Amino acid sequence: MNDPLTTGQIHHPYAPPAGFDAFAPAVHKASTVMFANVAALRSRSWKSREGYTYGLHGTPTTFTLEARIASLEGGRHAVLAPSGLAAITLVNLALLRHGDEVLLPHNVYGPSKEQARTLLATMGVDWREYDAMDPAGLAAMVGPRTRLVWLEAPGSVTMEFPDLRALVAAARHGSATLALDNTWGAGVAFNAFDMGVDVSVHALTKYPSGGADVLMGSVVTRDEALAHRILQMHGITGTGVAANDAELVLRSLPSLRLRYEAHDRAAREVARWLSGQRQVVRVLHPALPGSPGHEHWASHCSAAAGLFSILLDERFAREQVDAFVDALRLFRIGYSWGGPVSLVVPYDIASMRTAGTAWRGHLVRFSIGLEAVADLQADLAQALAGAFGA
Ligand SMILES: *Cc1c(COP(=O)(O)O)cnc(C)c1O
C-alpha cells in the first residue's frame, strides 16, 4: 500500500468536473442543496454520508477532506468540527450521559479539563484525573460507570510521554470507549489505531493546516456504531465547517509529513542547544534522553513534532523570565502551534497540576516554526544574555 501520509494524500481519489482535469478539489459552498423531487428529499438523511442534504451537514469539499483525514491513520469514518476543542466536545457529548464517568490524564490539554469541570459536571457526568505515567493506577480507577477514557501523548506543556500501549491495556478493563487526542502526533509520529484506541481526535488547526490561519478539528474512528453517534451529535449541534477553511487544509495535507519532519528536526536541534545553556535546568522534549517518558516515546514513535518546554532555574525572578520572553524577536508570544512562525508561552506550571511530578523552576513552552535554526538559536542567545546576563 502507498504511504498514507504522503503518496496517499497526494493521490487520493478525486473526480473533477468532466473536461476539467485538475488535482485541486473544488470549493463547494452552499446552505441550500436542491432536491429534484419530494421522493429524493425524503430518501436522503443527514445521518448518513451517502448524499447531500444541507450545507451544514457537508459538501463535496468537506466530504473529500473527511475521507483524506480518515485515511491518514487508516480510520474508516471522519467528522470535521469547527475547532480541535469542538471535536473533543463532540466526542464528550456523543458518548457521555448523566451518571457516567470520564477519566482524563493529569496533563490533558487545558481546555479539555476546563470542559469536564464545567460543561460535563453540569450534565451530571463525573470526571477524574489519572496519572498518565501510571498505567496500574489507571487500571485501578476504571469502574462500571467509566464510559470514556481520554488519552494524550505527550502531556500538554510538560511533555511527559506515557506508555500508551500500557494505558490502553489498563483502560480496557472496563467497557469504556478510548479516545486519543492525537494532535501532537498528527498521525505522523505514530498511528492512533495501532495503539488500540477507538477514537482519534486531531486539532487540524495545528500541523494538518500548517498555516496558523485555520481552526478545525476532526474525529476519526473505525467503528460504525461509534461513528454514527458522533455524526448524530455533529448534526444536532450544528458544528459544520466552512468550505474555504476545508480547502486550506486540503491544500496543506500533501506537505503534512514533510513539514512535520522539518519542525521535528529543527526542534530537536534547538532543544539540544538549549540543554547546554546554563540558565536552563531541564529540557522537556520526549525525543531527548532524560525527558519524562523518553523510553516510551522511543518505543512508540518515529518522529516528534516541533514542540518542547524548558525549565529555567527557580532562582530567577519571574520578571526576569518575562523579560527573556519579551526580548525574543523571531519567537512570537502566542498560543497554538504547527505554523511557520516560532511561538513561545511561559506557563505557571505549579498551578496547572494536581498530580504527577512536583515541578520546580519557570516553565517556558516553545513551538518551533520553519525559520532557519541558526537564526532561532541566535535569537534565544541574545534574549538569554539580555535577561539573565552573559
Ligand atoms: C490546539 C489543541 C487542541 C484544540 O484545537 P483548537 O483548534 O485550537 O480548538 C486540542 N488538543 C490539543 C492537544 C491541542 O494542542
PDB file of C-alpha atoms in Angstrom, residues 36-145:
ATOM      1  CA  ALA A  36     -35.060  17.011  -7.761  1.00  0.00           C
ATOM      2  CA  ASN A  37     -38.381  15.976  -6.221  1.00  0.00           C
ATOM      3  CA  VAL A  38     -40.057  15.112  -2.933  1.00  0.00           C
ATOM      4  CA  ALA A  39     -39.071  11.470  -3.174  1.00  0.00           C
ATOM      5  CA  ALA A  40     -35.390  12.495  -3.368  1.00  0.00           C
ATOM      6  CA  LEU A  41     -35.844  14.825  -0.397  1.00  0.00           C
ATOM      7  CA  ARG A  42     -37.466  12.063   1.660  1.00  0.00           C
ATOM      8  CA  SER A  43     -34.927   9.419   0.750  1.00  0.00           C
ATOM      9  CA  ARG A  44     -31.847  11.361   1.852  1.00  0.00           C
ATOM     10  CA  SER A  45     -30.808  11.738   5.504  1.00  0.00           C
ATOM     11  CA  TRP A  46     -28.120  13.914   7.025  1.00  0.00           C
ATOM     12  CA  LYS A  47     -27.353  10.969   9.306  1.00  0.00           C
ATOM     13  CA  SER A  48     -25.572   9.168   6.517  1.00  0.00           C
ATOM     14  CA  ARG A  49     -22.663  10.315   4.366  1.00  0.00           C
ATOM     15  CA  GLU A  50     -24.293   8.862   1.225  1.00  0.00           C
ATOM     16  CA  GLY A  51     -25.768  12.093  -0.087  1.00  0.00           C
ATOM     17  CA  TYR A  52     -26.075  15.822   0.467  1.00  0.00           C
ATOM     18  CA  THR A  53     -28.980  17.369   2.361  1.00  0.00           C
ATOM     19  CA  TYR A  54     -27.921  20.789   3.611  1.00  0.00           C
ATOM     20  CA  GLY A  55     -24.642  22.694   3.589  1.00  0.00           C
ATOM     21  CA  LEU A  56     -24.292  22.437   7.358  1.00  0.00           C
ATOM     22  CA  HIS A  57     -24.091  18.638   7.125  1.00  0.00           C
ATOM     23  CA  GLY A  58     -21.461  18.558   4.421  1.00  0.00           C
ATOM     24  CA  THR A  59     -20.467  19.441   0.868  1.00  0.00           C
ATOM     25  CA  PRO A  60     -18.272  17.627  -1.658  1.00  0.00           C
ATOM     26  CA  THR A  61     -15.350  19.691  -0.324  1.00  0.00           C
ATOM     27  CA  THR A  62     -15.825  18.711   3.323  1.00  0.00           C
ATOM     28  CA  PHE A  63     -16.577  15.081   2.432  1.00  0.00           C
ATOM     29  CA  THR A  64     -13.303  14.961   0.460  1.00  0.00           C
ATOM     30  CA  LEU A  65     -11.400  16.368   3.434  1.00  0.00           C
ATOM     31  CA  GLU A  66     -13.095  13.884   5.791  1.00  0.00           C
ATOM     32  CA  ALA A  67     -12.037  10.993   3.561  1.00  0.00           C
ATOM     33  CA  ARG A  68      -8.421  12.204   3.466  1.00  0.00           C
ATOM     34  CA  ILE A  69      -8.250  12.790   7.222  1.00  0.00           C
ATOM     35  CA  ALA A  70      -9.709   9.318   7.847  1.00  0.00           C
ATOM     36  CA  SER A  71      -7.068   7.784   5.565  1.00  0.00           C
ATOM     37  CA  LEU A  72      -4.146   9.390   7.457  1.00  0.00           C
ATOM     38  CA  GLU A  73      -4.317   6.786  10.222  1.00  0.00           C
ATOM     39  CA  GLY A  74      -6.258   4.094   8.411  1.00  0.00           C
ATOM     40  CA  GLY A  75      -9.550   5.150  10.002  1.00  0.00           C
ATOM     41  CA  ARG A  76     -12.905   4.493   8.316  1.00  0.00           C
ATOM     42  CA  HIS A  77     -15.087   7.439   9.361  1.00  0.00           C
ATOM     43  CA  ALA A  78     -14.176  11.069   9.942  1.00  0.00           C
ATOM     44  CA  VAL A  79     -16.261  14.011  11.074  1.00  0.00           C
ATOM     45  CA  LEU A  80     -14.977  17.592  10.889  1.00  0.00           C
ATOM     46  CA  ALA A  81     -15.630  20.152  13.601  1.00  0.00           C
ATOM     47  CA  PRO A  82     -15.027  23.929  13.687  1.00  0.00           C
ATOM     48  CA  SER A  83     -12.016  23.570  16.029  1.00  0.00           C
ATOM     49  CA  GLY A  84      -9.980  20.941  17.800  1.00  0.00           C
ATOM     50  CA  LEU A  85     -11.831  21.750  21.001  1.00  0.00           C
ATOM     51  CA  ALA A  86     -15.175  21.359  19.197  1.00  0.00           C
ATOM     52  CA  ALA A  87     -14.041  17.883  18.062  1.00  0.00           C
ATOM     53  CA  ILE A  88     -13.339  16.997  21.710  1.00  0.00           C
ATOM     54  CA  THR A  89     -16.777  18.384  22.637  1.00  0.00           C
ATOM     55  CA  LEU A  90     -18.444  16.182  20.013  1.00  0.00           C
ATOM     56  CA  VAL A  91     -16.874  13.053  21.496  1.00  0.00           C
ATOM     57  CA  ASN A  92     -17.858  14.044  25.043  1.00  0.00           C
ATOM     58  CA  LEU A  93     -21.445  14.909  24.132  1.00  0.00           C
ATOM     59  CA  ALA A  94     -21.892  11.863  21.890  1.00  0.00           C
ATOM     60  CA  LEU A  95     -20.692   9.357  24.478  1.00  0.00           C
ATOM     61  CA  LEU A  96     -21.435  10.734  27.948  1.00  0.00           C
ATOM     62  CA  ARG A  97     -24.742  10.734  29.848  1.00  0.00           C
ATOM     63  CA  HIS A  98     -25.863  11.745  33.329  1.00  0.00           C
ATOM     64  CA  GLY A  99     -24.276   9.360  35.857  1.00  0.00           C
ATOM     65  CA  ASP A 100     -21.381   8.335  33.601  1.00  0.00           C
ATOM     66  CA  GLU A 101     -17.743   8.882  34.455  1.00  0.00           C
ATOM     67  CA  VAL A 102     -14.961  10.178  32.214  1.00  0.00           C
ATOM     68  CA  LEU A 103     -11.243   9.850  33.041  1.00  0.00           C
ATOM     69  CA  LEU A 104      -8.688  12.412  31.869  1.00  0.00           C
ATOM     70  CA  PRO A 105      -4.881  12.296  32.013  1.00  0.00           C
ATOM     71  CA  HIS A 106      -3.457  14.647  34.653  1.00  0.00           C
ATOM     72  CA  ASN A 107      -1.579  16.528  31.924  1.00  0.00           C
ATOM     73  CA  VAL A 108      -4.513  16.777  29.500  1.00  0.00           C
ATOM     74  CA  TYR A 109      -4.914  19.732  27.114  1.00  0.00           C
ATOM     75  CA  GLY A 110      -6.082  22.502  29.486  1.00  0.00           C
ATOM     76  CA  PRO A 111      -9.399  23.434  27.833  1.00  0.00           C
ATOM     77  CA  SER A 112     -10.414  19.731  27.859  1.00  0.00           C
ATOM     78  CA  LYS A 113     -10.100  19.745  31.627  1.00  0.00           C
ATOM     79  CA  GLU A 114     -11.999  23.017  31.846  1.00  0.00           C
ATOM     80  CA  GLN A 115     -14.803  21.476  29.782  1.00  0.00           C
ATOM     81  CA  ALA A 116     -15.018  18.492  32.126  1.00  0.00           C
ATOM     82  CA  ARG A 117     -15.017  20.788  35.152  1.00  0.00           C
ATOM     83  CA  THR A 118     -17.846  22.947  33.812  1.00  0.00           C
ATOM     84  CA  LEU A 119     -19.996  21.580  30.961  1.00  0.00           C
ATOM     85  CA  LEU A 120     -19.667  17.884  31.795  1.00  0.00           C
ATOM     86  CA  ALA A 121     -20.100  18.468  35.517  1.00  0.00           C
ATOM     87  CA  THR A 122     -23.356  20.365  34.951  1.00  0.00           C
ATOM     88  CA  MET A 123     -24.548  17.447  32.780  1.00  0.00           C
ATOM     89  CA  GLY A 124     -24.082  15.180  35.794  1.00  0.00           C
ATOM     90  CA  VAL A 125     -21.007  13.473  34.368  1.00  0.00           C
ATOM     91  CA  ASP A 126     -18.306  12.697  36.940  1.00  0.00           C
ATOM     92  CA  TRP A 127     -14.717  13.279  35.905  1.00  0.00           C
ATOM     93  CA  ARG A 128     -11.453  12.289  37.480  1.00  0.00           C
ATOM     94  CA  GLU A 129      -7.819  12.704  36.558  1.00  0.00           C
ATOM     95  CA  TYR A 130      -5.448   9.765  36.319  1.00  0.00           C
ATOM     96  CA  ASP A 131      -1.657   9.937  36.413  1.00  0.00           C
ATOM     97  CA  ALA A 132      -0.724   9.389  32.759  1.00  0.00           C
ATOM     98  CA  MET A 133       2.619   7.906  33.811  1.00  0.00           C
ATOM     99  CA  ASP A 134       0.977   5.218  35.990  1.00  0.00           C
ATOM    100  CA  PRO A 135      -0.950   2.595  33.944  1.00  0.00           C
ATOM    101  CA  ALA A 136      -1.606   0.476  37.044  1.00  0.00           C
ATOM    102  CA  GLY A 137      -3.203   3.485  38.707  1.00  0.00           C
ATOM    103  CA  LEU A 138      -5.484   3.927  35.705  1.00  0.00           C
ATOM    104  CA  ALA A 139      -6.456   0.232  35.775  1.00  0.00           C
ATOM    105  CA  ALA A 140      -7.493   0.649  39.407  1.00  0.00           C
ATOM    106  CA  MET A 141      -9.669   3.665  38.577  1.00  0.00           C
ATOM    107  CA  VAL A 142     -11.686   2.174  35.710  1.00  0.00           C
ATOM    108  CA  GLY A 143     -15.089   1.133  37.017  1.00  0.00           C
ATOM    109  CA  PRO A 144     -18.534   0.149  35.741  1.00  0.00           C
ATOM    110  CA  ARG A 145     -19.571   3.813  35.304  1.00  0.00           C
TER     111      ARG A 145
END
